[in-house]
Amino acid sequence: MGSKDEEFLKRLLATFKVEAGEHLQAISAGLLQLEKEADPEKRAALVQNVFREAHSLKGAARSVSLGEVEAVCQALESLFARWKSPATAASAAEFDALYQALDLLTGLTEAGVSGAATVDPVQVQAAIRRLQRAALEQPSSSPGPPPLESELPPPSPGPQVALRPAAAEAAPAESVRVSRAKLEELLQESEEFLAARLATGQILTEVNAVEADLRRWGTEWAKIQTLIRAWPGSLETAAAPGLESSPGLRLPQVFEFLQRSETRHKSLEGRVTRLAQSAKQGYWLLSRLVEALTTDLKKVLMLPVQPALEILPRLVRDLARASGKEAELVIRGGEIEIDRRVLDELKDPLIHLVRNCIDHGIEKPEERQQRGKPRQGRITVAIASLEGGKVEIRVADDGAGIDAAKVRQAAAKIGLQTPEEAGDMAESSIWPLIFAPGLSTSPIITDISGRGLGLAILQEKAEKLGGVYTVESKPGVGTTFSLVLPITMAAFRGILVRLGSRVFVVPTRNVEQVRRVRREEIRTVESRETIELDGRALALIRLEEVLELPEDSRTAADFLSVLVLSAADKRIAFRVDEVLYEQEVLEKPLGCQLSRVRNVSGVTVLGTGELAPILNVADLLKSAVKVSLAGVRAAPAAAEELEPAAILVVEDSITARTLLKNILEGAGYRVETAVDGLDAFGKLKEGGFDLVVSDVDMPKMNGFDLTARLRRERSLAELPVVLVTALESVEDRERGVEVGANAYIVKSSFDQSNLLETIKRII
């Protein structure tokens, strides 16, 4: 295949990937509606829609020679054709099979586009057979034969790059599909004009300075011009013998030179004035062009929130089903537009919030009925526009609310607060603790929750985007998470500060106040410098100390420049040498070599051409707290070298037992094995183990019984137990909680890092 053909095929596959994503999303949304729809006519219309989407995807896959995708779509068509009969009722198992097939099609599409064989062919054939068996089950009244090819919408024609016909019909005539990468590149290039505008502004400043200097020179010249013109007469009458005869002195020529200098000065002054005027006009013209171009391109990248939320209904359905709960998702404000880059950053936090609502918030149906609630819980995702170019995203559930006692207990367990401090805290002060990494109120670690990472990710993303997050909870009523973010991630306002010879940029959104403080206003409280602000003592930290910069020699001044920075619930004052000015800032990433630098989020180019680091205020506040605490507590004693933890692996399968033993020993643990629960209990009675990793389904004594027996033994009641099993039903998970297991890991979703991370958290 020639290079041109290869390039065309790449473009074709890229187009197919986008089109396939649209088809798969449409099928998934249709299935979610079908599960809830009871009206026969609406169900028939939905079946016809998903049938057409599957058929179009089959045709598109055929045009790019993706046979496995085509085969799975053919099986989907067969089942959808059976559903067209009014007498056919789709079962929950059939829906499960269809959702699994959609996940498989997503993987096959990715593999086909990338050229990597990442999907097991056996898995593909198993999915096809499962769909075919479901399609062959006859309803009470036999449905008609599948429609003929002529009755179906034409499949996507041969190699093409245009939109599929269905999308083209629905879209406005002026709509086109543009590569996201190209749009972002175009936006980045347009934002480069900001640096040019700053440079032009710097030139304008310098030209204005030259113009002012020339004007001052002209004023001085006018003052002495009268004296200069009087020189020839004064010299002719002066008593200076031999002065006129001196060959080195030509007074008429000097006078002529001075007159020419006057003329040149006026000419130069006029030219500089015109240059300054031109630079000013160019500056304002460039400013208008940059603002208009950047604004228009931002609008191009602004997308409705709804597409980014399309994964949530399926997520709610699957998680609720896996947890034995009933839940519905309500989305409001999906038409509001946000920068695509902000949407991409929001996906993970939203997924974690929804998971949190289902696992920690929504109760079991029977429990909800006892409390007078509907059996089905409700999760609401609401988006609303705010003033100042911001948007608010609220994720709420009508579940049990956050248990403050459990939060206090979990905070004390991970050392975030002492039990006494946690017990004295008001509920309003308790809620921010749930965002701490590693804090979880779940009684057991599962593949859904228990690791304490979800809300920590929300906090990290909010701080990265310059947003503010809050949480409200009422026992028995529900919990609401609120996230306020800027609509776009383009240029922002920043305050330039100087530390010695270095210049740094602080985002204006995080600057609460800029103050000048007298030295005598600084107080020392518990060995820490503080200033008074709004009647309260506020920690005062040297910025160069937090950034670990050498302190330059400087003269003592009566007044100090101070910035009061805030983010989330933290508020600290920082000393700097000088607050320069505020300007618009275009942030540039640090590059893949420096993907994460503490206290620094990126860099920007100043009007002088210099690079200035942009400070990450959230990091800065955390670092300042550490610096502050380091000054009031003694250095900890050197940690003693600890022996590796001892783990007992309980597994009746020799293959699985050997695998687990090798994984744990490779991670540095001391490992012994047992062949069943009874064997394990005998070894545990002898002592010396820090944790148990056990299978569940074993002879003599299974993992549930082993865990329950350990909890009844006084000497072994606190020994951590991790159950690694193939049993993944809701009842099995609940039994794991009942017997007192610390973690429940399903083998179907097992991976080495997951096990090691879980053990590290428990020990």
GROMACS .gro file of C-alpha atoms in nm, residues 186-576:
model
  391
  186LEU     CA    1  -0.600   2.708   1.615
  187LEU     CA    2  -0.705   2.842   1.951
  188GLN     CA    3  -0.354   2.803   2.084
  189GLU     CA    4  -0.216   2.993   1.786
  190SER     CA    5  -0.469   3.271   1.831
  191GLU     CA    6  -0.380   3.297   2.197
  192GLU     CA    7  -0.019   3.356   2.092
  193PHE     CA    8  -0.141   3.699   1.982
  194LEU     CA    9  -0.162   3.780   2.350
  195ALA     CA   10   0.216   3.764   2.377
  196ALA     CA   11   0.241   3.982   2.066
  197ARG     CA   12   0.003   4.232   2.218
  198LEU     CA   13   0.206   4.242   2.537
  199ALA     CA   14   0.524   4.292   2.334
  200THR     CA   15   0.360   4.573   2.136
  201GLY     CA   16   0.252   4.730   2.460
  202GLN     CA   17   0.609   4.711   2.586
  203ILE     CA   18   0.733   4.882   2.267
  204LEU     CA   19   0.470   5.148   2.307
  205THR     CA   20   0.586   5.207   2.663
  206GLU     CA   21   0.949   5.243   2.551
  207VAL     CA   22   0.859   5.476   2.261
  208ASN     CA   23   0.656   5.691   2.497
  209ALA     CA   24   0.956   5.710   2.727
  210VAL     CA   25   1.181   5.822   2.437
  211GLU     CA   26   0.923   6.077   2.333
  212ALA     CA   27   0.911   6.216   2.687
  213ASP     CA   28   1.291   6.239   2.702
  214LEU     CA   29   1.301   6.429   2.372
  215ARG     CA   30   1.031   6.662   2.494
  216ARG     CA   31   1.231   6.739   2.807
  217TRP     CA   32   1.540   6.800   2.593
  218GLY     CA   33   1.339   7.040   2.377
  219THR     CA   34   1.229   7.231   2.687
  220GLU     CA   35   1.589   7.265   2.805
  221TRP     CA   36   1.701   7.369   2.457
  222ALA     CA   37   1.444   7.649   2.451
  223LYS     CA   38   1.577   7.785   2.780
  224ILE     CA   39   1.937   7.822   2.662
  225GLN     CA   40   1.859   7.913   2.298
  226THR     CA   41   1.863   8.288   2.378
  227LEU     CA   42   2.208   8.264   2.536
  228ILE     CA   43   2.350   8.067   2.245
  229ARG     CA   44   2.233   8.327   1.993
  230ALA     CA   45   2.398   8.600   2.199
  231TRP     CA   46   2.738   8.427   2.201
  232PRO     CA   47   2.886   8.580   1.876
  233GLY     CA   48   2.837   8.941   1.990
  234SER     CA   49   2.961   8.868   2.338
  235LEU     CA   50   3.278   8.701   2.211
  236GLU     CA   51   3.363   8.989   1.967
  237THR     CA   52   3.363   9.243   2.250
  238ALA     CA   53   3.524   9.016   2.505
  239ALA     CA   54   3.873   9.099   2.634
  240ALA     CA   55   4.032   8.783   2.517
  241PRO     CA   56   4.355   8.849   2.323
  242GLY     CA   57   4.422   8.595   2.049
  243LEU     CA   58   4.083   8.427   2.079
  244GLU     CA   59   3.964   8.521   1.728
  245SER     CA   60   4.294   8.417   1.574
  246SER     CA   61   4.283   8.071   1.724
  247PRO     CA   62   4.276   7.824   1.429
  248GLY     CA   63   4.077   7.564   1.629
  249LEU     CA   64   3.780   7.784   1.699
  250ARG     CA   65   3.521   7.851   1.424
  251LEU     CA   66   3.233   8.015   1.607
  252PRO     CA   67   3.017   8.061   1.294
  253GLN     CA   68   3.043   7.690   1.218
  254VAL     CA   69   2.959   7.595   1.577
  255PHE     CA   70   2.655   7.821   1.565
  256GLU     CA   71   2.550   7.667   1.231
  257PHE     CA   72   2.584   7.315   1.384
  258LEU     CA   73   2.369   7.410   1.677
  259GLN     CA   74   2.104   7.543   1.440
  260ARG     CA   75   2.111   7.215   1.246
  261SER     CA   76   2.079   7.023   1.574
  262GLU     CA   77   1.770   7.223   1.653
  263THR     CA   78   1.619   7.134   1.316
  264ARG     CA   79   1.708   6.766   1.354
  265HIS     CA   80   1.566   6.760   1.704
  266LYS     CA   81   1.234   6.894   1.583
  267SER     CA   82   1.232   6.643   1.299
  268LEU     CA   83   1.320   6.353   1.531
  269GLU     CA   84   1.058   6.462   1.784
  270GLY     CA   85   0.794   6.471   1.512
  271ARG     CA   86   0.892   6.126   1.386
  272VAL     CA   87   0.886   5.974   1.734
  273THR     CA   88   0.547   6.135   1.800
  274ARG     CA   89   0.409   5.984   1.481
  275LEU     CA   90   0.570   5.647   1.572
  276ALA     CA   91   0.410   5.655   1.914
  277GLN     CA   92   0.073   5.735   1.759
  278SER     CA   93   0.111   5.450   1.508
  279ALA     CA   94   0.219   5.209   1.783
  280LYS     CA   95  -0.082   5.310   1.989
  281GLN     CA   96  -0.319   5.256   1.697
  282GLY     CA   97  -0.153   4.921   1.618
  283TYR     CA   98  -0.177   4.817   1.981
  284TRP     CA   99  -0.548   4.886   2.004
  285LEU     CA  100  -0.612   4.727   1.666
  286LEU     CA  101  -0.420   4.416   1.767
  287SER     CA  102  -0.604   4.408   2.098
  288ARG     CA  103  -0.943   4.415   1.923
  289LEU     CA  104  -0.836   4.148   1.675
  290VAL     CA  105  -0.700   3.920   1.945
  291GLU     CA  106  -1.007   3.961   2.163
  292ALA     CA  107  -1.248   3.902   1.873
  293LEU     CA  108  -1.056   3.604   1.736
  294THR     CA  109  -1.007   3.440   2.074
  295THR     CA  110  -1.370   3.499   2.170
  296ASP     CA  111  -1.495   3.345   1.844
  297LEU     CA  112  -1.267   3.044   1.876
  298LYS     CA  113  -1.370   2.995   2.237
  299LYS     CA  114  -1.728   2.977   2.114
  300VAL     CA  115  -1.624   2.708   1.865
  301LEU     CA  116  -1.483   2.499   2.148
  302MET     CA  117  -1.785   2.563   2.368
  303LEU     CA  118  -2.001   2.252   2.374
  304PRO     CA  119  -2.322   2.163   2.554
  305VAL     CA  120  -2.263   1.972   2.875
  306GLN     CA  121  -2.511   1.702   2.774
  307PRO     CA  122  -2.273   1.491   2.558
  308ALA     CA  123  -2.025   1.470   2.845
  309LEU     CA  124  -2.304   1.342   3.071
  310GLU     CA  125  -2.423   1.068   2.836
  311ILE     CA  126  -2.212   0.807   3.013
  312LEU     CA  127  -2.383   0.874   3.347
  313PRO     CA  128  -2.726   0.708   3.285
  314ARG     CA  129  -2.557   0.380   3.192
  315LEU     CA  130  -2.322   0.417   3.489
  316VAL     CA  131  -2.612   0.470   3.729
  317ARG     CA  132  -2.797   0.172   3.584
  318ASP     CA  133  -2.498  -0.065   3.612
  319LEU     CA  134  -2.384   0.047   3.959
  320ALA     CA  135  -2.734   0.036   4.102
  321ARG     CA  136  -2.787  -0.311   3.959
  322ALA     CA  137  -2.451  -0.430   4.097
  323SER     CA  138  -2.533  -0.284   4.441
  324GLY     CA  139  -2.885  -0.424   4.464
  325LYS     CA  140  -3.034  -0.074   4.462
  326GLU     CA  141  -3.278   0.119   4.246
  327ALA     CA  142  -3.184   0.463   4.121
  328GLU     CA  143  -3.276   0.707   3.848
  329LEU     CA  144  -3.069   0.990   3.708
  330VAL     CA  145  -3.214   1.336   3.635
  331ILE     CA  146  -3.008   1.583   3.432
  332ARG     CA  147  -3.096   1.952   3.418
  333GLY     CA  148  -2.921   2.228   3.226
  334GLY     CA  149  -2.748   1.996   2.981
  335GLU     CA  150  -2.785   2.257   2.707
  336ILE     CA  151  -2.549   2.500   2.883
  337GLU     CA  152  -2.220   2.532   2.695
  338ILE     CA  153  -1.875   2.496   2.853
  339ASP     CA  154  -1.525   2.488   2.713
  340ARG     CA  155  -1.447   2.137   2.587
  341ARG     CA  156  -1.124   2.137   2.786
  342VAL     CA  157  -1.319   2.201   3.107
  343LEU     CA  158  -1.562   1.922   3.016
  344ASP     CA  159  -1.274   1.678   2.969
  345GLU     CA  160  -1.143   1.762   3.316
  346LEU     CA  161  -1.491   1.719   3.465
  347LYS     CA  162  -1.554   1.363   3.350
  348ASP     CA  163  -1.362   1.188   3.627
  349PRO     CA  164  -1.502   1.401   3.913
  350LEU     CA  165  -1.860   1.354   3.789
  351ILE     CA  166  -1.817   0.979   3.761
  352HIS     CA  167  -1.675   0.960   4.114
  353LEU     CA  168  -1.955   1.178   4.252
  354VAL     CA  169  -2.222   0.957   4.094
  355ARG     CA  170  -2.050   0.643   4.225
  356ASN     CA  171  -2.037   0.806   4.567
  357CYS     CA  172  -2.409   0.888   4.553
  358ILE     CA  173  -2.502   0.528   4.475
  359ASP     CA  174  -2.261   0.353   4.711
  360HIS     CA  175  -2.276   0.590   5.010
  361GLY     CA  176  -2.598   0.784   4.959
  362ILE     CA  177  -2.885   0.586   4.808
  363GLU     CA  178  -3.027   0.325   5.044
  364LYS     CA  179  -3.155  -0.023   4.962
  365PRO     CA  180  -3.517  -0.027   4.836
  366GLU     CA  181  -3.650  -0.194   5.152
  367GLU     CA  182  -3.472   0.057   5.375
  368ARG     CA  183  -3.611   0.348   5.173
  369GLN     CA  184  -3.964   0.212   5.205
  370GLN     CA  185  -3.922   0.185   5.584
  371ARG     CA  186  -3.825   0.553   5.590
  372GLY     CA  187  -4.128   0.652   5.382
  373LYS     CA  188  -3.929   0.715   5.065
  374PRO     CA  189  -3.989   0.576   4.715
  375ARG     CA  190  -3.810   0.249   4.645
  376GLN     CA  191  -3.616   0.416   4.367
  377GLY     CA  192  -3.358   0.672   4.469
  378ARG     CA  193  -3.294   0.986   4.268
  379ILE     CA  194  -2.962   1.138   4.165
  380THR     CA  195  -2.978   1.487   4.016
  381VAL     CA  196  -2.708   1.654   3.809
  382ALA     CA  197  -2.795   2.022   3.759
  383ILE     CA  198  -2.590   2.274   3.561
  384ALA     CA  199  -2.653   2.649   3.586
  385SER     CA  200  -2.477   2.955   3.446
  386LEU     CA  201  -2.349   3.215   3.691
  387GLU     CA  202  -2.232   3.571   3.649
  388GLY     CA  203  -1.867   3.640   3.579
  389GLY     CA  204  -1.818   3.363   3.324
  390LYS     CA  205  -1.872   3.080   3.571
  391VAL     CA  206  -2.090   2.771   3.584
  392GLU     CA  207  -2.222   2.573   3.879
  393ILE     CA  208  -2.255   2.195   3.870
  394ARG     CA  209  -2.460   2.036   4.149
  395VAL     CA  210  -2.473   1.662   4.207
  396ALA     CA  211  -2.736   1.565   4.464
  397ASP     CA  212  -2.897   1.248   4.593
  398ASP     CA  213  -3.200   1.188   4.816
  399GLY     CA  214  -3.025   0.920   5.020
  400ALA     CA  215  -2.923   0.879   5.380
  401GLY     CA  216  -2.683   1.173   5.395
  402ILE     CA  217  -2.329   1.176   5.533
  403ASP     CA  218  -2.282   1.012   5.872
  404ALA     CA  219  -2.077   1.265   6.071
  405ALA     CA  220  -1.979   1.003   6.331
  406LYS     CA  221  -1.831   0.779   6.062
  407VAL     CA  222  -1.640   1.072   5.913
  408ARG     CA  223  -1.494   1.156   6.254
  409GLN     CA  224  -1.394   0.793   6.304
  410ALA     CA  225  -1.237   0.767   5.958
  411ALA     CA  226  -1.048   1.097   6.004
  412ALA     CA  227  -0.903   0.976   6.333
  413LYS     CA  228  -0.816   0.639   6.178
  414ILE     CA  229  -0.593   0.790   5.907
  415GLY     CA  230  -0.442   1.047   6.146
  416LEU     CA  231  -0.616   1.350   5.999
  417GLN     CA  232  -0.751   1.445   6.341
  418THR     CA  233  -0.710   1.307   6.689
  419PRO     CA  234  -1.025   1.141   6.827
  420GLU     CA  235  -1.059   1.431   7.071
  421GLU     CA  236  -1.026   1.697   6.798
  422ALA     CA  237  -1.268   1.514   6.569
  423GLY     CA  238  -1.520   1.478   6.850
  424ASP     CA  239  -1.515   1.852   6.927
  425MET     CA  240  -1.566   1.961   6.565
  426ALA     CA  241  -1.901   2.098   6.451
  427GLU     CA  242  -2.076   1.921   6.164
  428SER     CA  243  -2.012   2.214   5.930
  429SER     CA  244  -1.638   2.167   5.991
  430ILE     CA  245  -1.661   1.790   5.946
  431TRP     CA  246  -1.774   1.795   5.581
  432PRO     CA  247  -1.446   1.932   5.432
  433LEU     CA  248  -1.265   1.630   5.580
  434ILE     CA  249  -1.432   1.394   5.333
  435PHE     CA  250  -1.216   1.539   5.054
  436ALA     CA  251  -0.894   1.424   5.223
  437PRO     CA  252  -0.707   1.152   5.026
  438GLY     CA  253  -0.751   0.809   5.180
  439LEU     CA  254  -1.058   0.895   5.390
  440SER     CA  255  -1.351   0.661   5.336
  441THR     CA  256  -1.651   0.570   5.549
  442SER     CA  257  -1.709   0.244   5.361
  443PRO     CA  258  -1.683  -0.060   5.591
  444ILE     CA  259  -1.510  -0.261   5.317
  445ILE     CA  260  -1.291  -0.192   5.016
  446THR     CA  261  -1.454  -0.305   4.691
  447ASP     CA  262  -1.408  -0.233   4.323
  448ILE     CA  263  -1.674   0.042   4.361
  449SER     CA  264  -1.554   0.233   4.666
  450GLY     CA  265  -1.362   0.223   4.990
  451ARG     CA  266  -1.026   0.361   4.880
  452GLY     CA  267  -1.092   0.726   4.962
  453LEU     CA  268  -0.988   0.855   4.619
  454GLY     CA  269  -1.307   0.978   4.452
  455LEU     CA  270  -1.360   1.302   4.644
  456ALA     CA  271  -0.986   1.366   4.652
  457ILE     CA  272  -0.993   1.360   4.271
  458LEU     CA  273  -1.282   1.610   4.277
  459GLN     CA  274  -1.074   1.839   4.498
  460GLU     CA  275  -0.769   1.810   4.274
  461LYS     CA  276  -0.962   1.885   3.954
  462ALA     CA  277  -1.147   2.178   4.112
  463GLU     CA  278  -0.822   2.335   4.228
  464LYS     CA  279  -0.661   2.277   3.889
  465LEU     CA  280  -0.948   2.454   3.713
  466GLY     CA  281  -0.957   2.738   3.963
  467GLY     CA  282  -1.295   2.630   4.096
  468VAL     CA  283  -1.465   2.618   4.434
  469TYR     CA  284  -1.634   2.308   4.576
  470THR     CA  285  -1.873   2.270   4.869
  471VAL     CA  286  -2.084   1.995   5.023
  472GLU     CA  287  -2.411   2.003   5.214
  473SER     CA  288  -2.572   1.705   5.383
  474LYS     CA  289  -2.876   1.638   5.598
  475PRO     CA  290  -2.925   1.300   5.768
  476GLY     CA  291  -3.205   1.107   5.604
  477VAL     CA  292  -3.261   1.375   5.338
  478GLY     CA  293  -2.958   1.355   5.113
  479THR     CA  294  -2.628   1.512   5.011
  480THR     CA  295  -2.547   1.786   4.759
  481PHE     CA  296  -2.204   1.853   4.609
  482SER     CA  297  -2.155   2.190   4.440
  483LEU     CA  298  -1.875   2.277   4.202
  484VAL     CA  299  -1.832   2.633   4.066
  485LEU     CA  300  -1.591   2.659   3.774
  486PRO     CA  301  -1.489   2.907   3.505
  487ILE     CA  302  -1.664   2.835   3.175
  488THR     CA  303  -1.340   2.848   2.976
  489MET     CA  304  -0.973   2.765   3.028
  490ALA     CA  305  -0.810   3.042   2.826
  491ALA     CA  306  -0.623   3.352   2.937
  492PHE     CA  307  -0.685   3.485   3.288
  493ARG     CA  308  -0.589   3.785   3.498
  494GLY     CA  309  -0.275   3.755   3.703
  495ILE     CA  310  -0.082   3.969   3.951
  496LEU     CA  311   0.295   3.992   3.899
  497VAL     CA  312   0.508   3.986   4.212
  498ARG     CA  313   0.882   4.019   4.254
  499LEU     CA  314   1.108   3.810   4.478
  500GLY     CA  315   1.457   3.949   4.453
  501SER     CA  316   1.538   3.944   4.081
  502ARG     CA  317   1.267   3.690   3.997
  503VAL     CA  318   0.912   3.760   3.880
  504PHE     CA  319   0.618   3.527   3.948
  505VAL     CA  320   0.251   3.535   3.851
  506VAL     CA  321  -0.031   3.473   4.098
  507PRO     CA  322  -0.383   3.416   3.951
  508THR     CA  323  -0.603   3.709   4.049
  509ARG     CA  324  -0.894   3.476   4.126
  510ASN     CA  325  -0.701   3.345   4.429
  511VAL     CA  326  -0.586   3.686   4.556
  512GLU     CA  327  -0.819   3.799   4.832
  513GLN     CA  328  -0.628   4.115   4.925
  514VAL     CA  329  -0.307   4.303   4.847
  515ARG     CA  330  -0.179   4.498   5.148
  516ARG     CA  331   0.112   4.701   5.273
  517VAL     CA  332   0.191   4.609   5.632
  518ARG     CA  333   0.413   4.794   5.880
  519ARG     CA  334   0.682   4.584   6.039
  520GLU     CA  335   0.551   4.663   6.384
  521GLU     CA  336   0.213   4.513   6.286
  522ILE     CA  337   0.368   4.165   6.258
  523ARG     CA  338   0.311   3.953   6.568
  524THR     CA  339   0.463   3.621   6.667
  525VAL     CA  340   0.216   3.357   6.783
  526GLU     CA  341   0.348   3.011   6.875
  527SER     CA  342   0.678   3.081   6.696
  528ARG     CA  343   0.493   3.181   6.377
  529GLU     CA  344   0.462   3.526   6.222
  530THR     CA  345   0.104   3.650   6.193
  531ILE     CA  346  -0.083   3.965   6.094
  532GLU     CA  347  -0.430   4.075   6.195
  533LEU     CA  348  -0.696   4.070   5.925
  534ASP     CA  349  -1.066   4.130   5.989
  535GLY     CA  350  -1.003   4.093   6.360
  536ARG     CA  351  -0.842   3.749   6.323
  537ALA     CA  352  -0.479   3.638   6.329
  538LEU     CA  353  -0.361   3.519   5.987
  539ALA     CA  354  -0.039   3.324   5.929
  540LEU     CA  355   0.229   3.524   5.744
  541ILE     CA  356   0.472   3.317   5.536
  542ARG     CA  357   0.770   3.429   5.327
  543LEU     CA  358   0.697   3.326   4.970
  544GLU     CA  359   1.062   3.254   4.889
  545GLU     CA  360   1.072   3.015   5.186
  546VAL     CA  361   0.776   2.816   5.050
  547LEU     CA  362   0.932   2.809   4.702
  548GLU     CA  363   1.266   2.706   4.856
  549LEU     CA  364   1.448   2.998   4.693
  550PRO     CA  365   1.764   3.159   4.835
  551GLU     CA  366   1.682   3.480   5.016
  552ASP     CA  367   1.842   3.772   4.828
  553SER     CA  368   2.008   4.051   5.023
  554ARG     CA  369   1.770   4.343   5.052
  555THR     CA  370   1.741   4.660   5.256
  556ALA     CA  371   1.498   4.671   5.543
  557ALA     CA  372   1.183   4.870   5.465
  558ASP     CA  373   0.921   5.016   5.694
  559PHE     CA  374   0.641   4.861   5.488
  560LEU     CA  375   0.610   4.503   5.359
  561SER     CA  376   0.408   4.391   5.056
  562VAL     CA  377   0.164   4.113   5.145
  563LEU     CA  378  -0.074   3.902   4.936
  564VAL     CA  379  -0.362   3.724   5.109
  565LEU     CA  380  -0.427   3.408   4.907
  566SER     CA  381  -0.721   3.173   4.945
  567ALA     CA  382  -0.836   2.844   4.794
  568ALA     CA  383  -1.108   2.611   4.920
  569ASP     CA  384  -1.110   2.654   5.299
  570LYS     CA  385  -0.748   2.775   5.335
  571ARG     CA  386  -0.636   3.138   5.373
  572ILE     CA  387  -0.275   3.250   5.425
  573ALA     CA  388  -0.080   3.577   5.383
  574PHE     CA  389   0.248   3.572   5.186
  575ARG     CA  390   0.530   3.824   5.203
  576VAL     CA  391   0.682   3.938   4.872
   0.00000   0.00000   0.00000
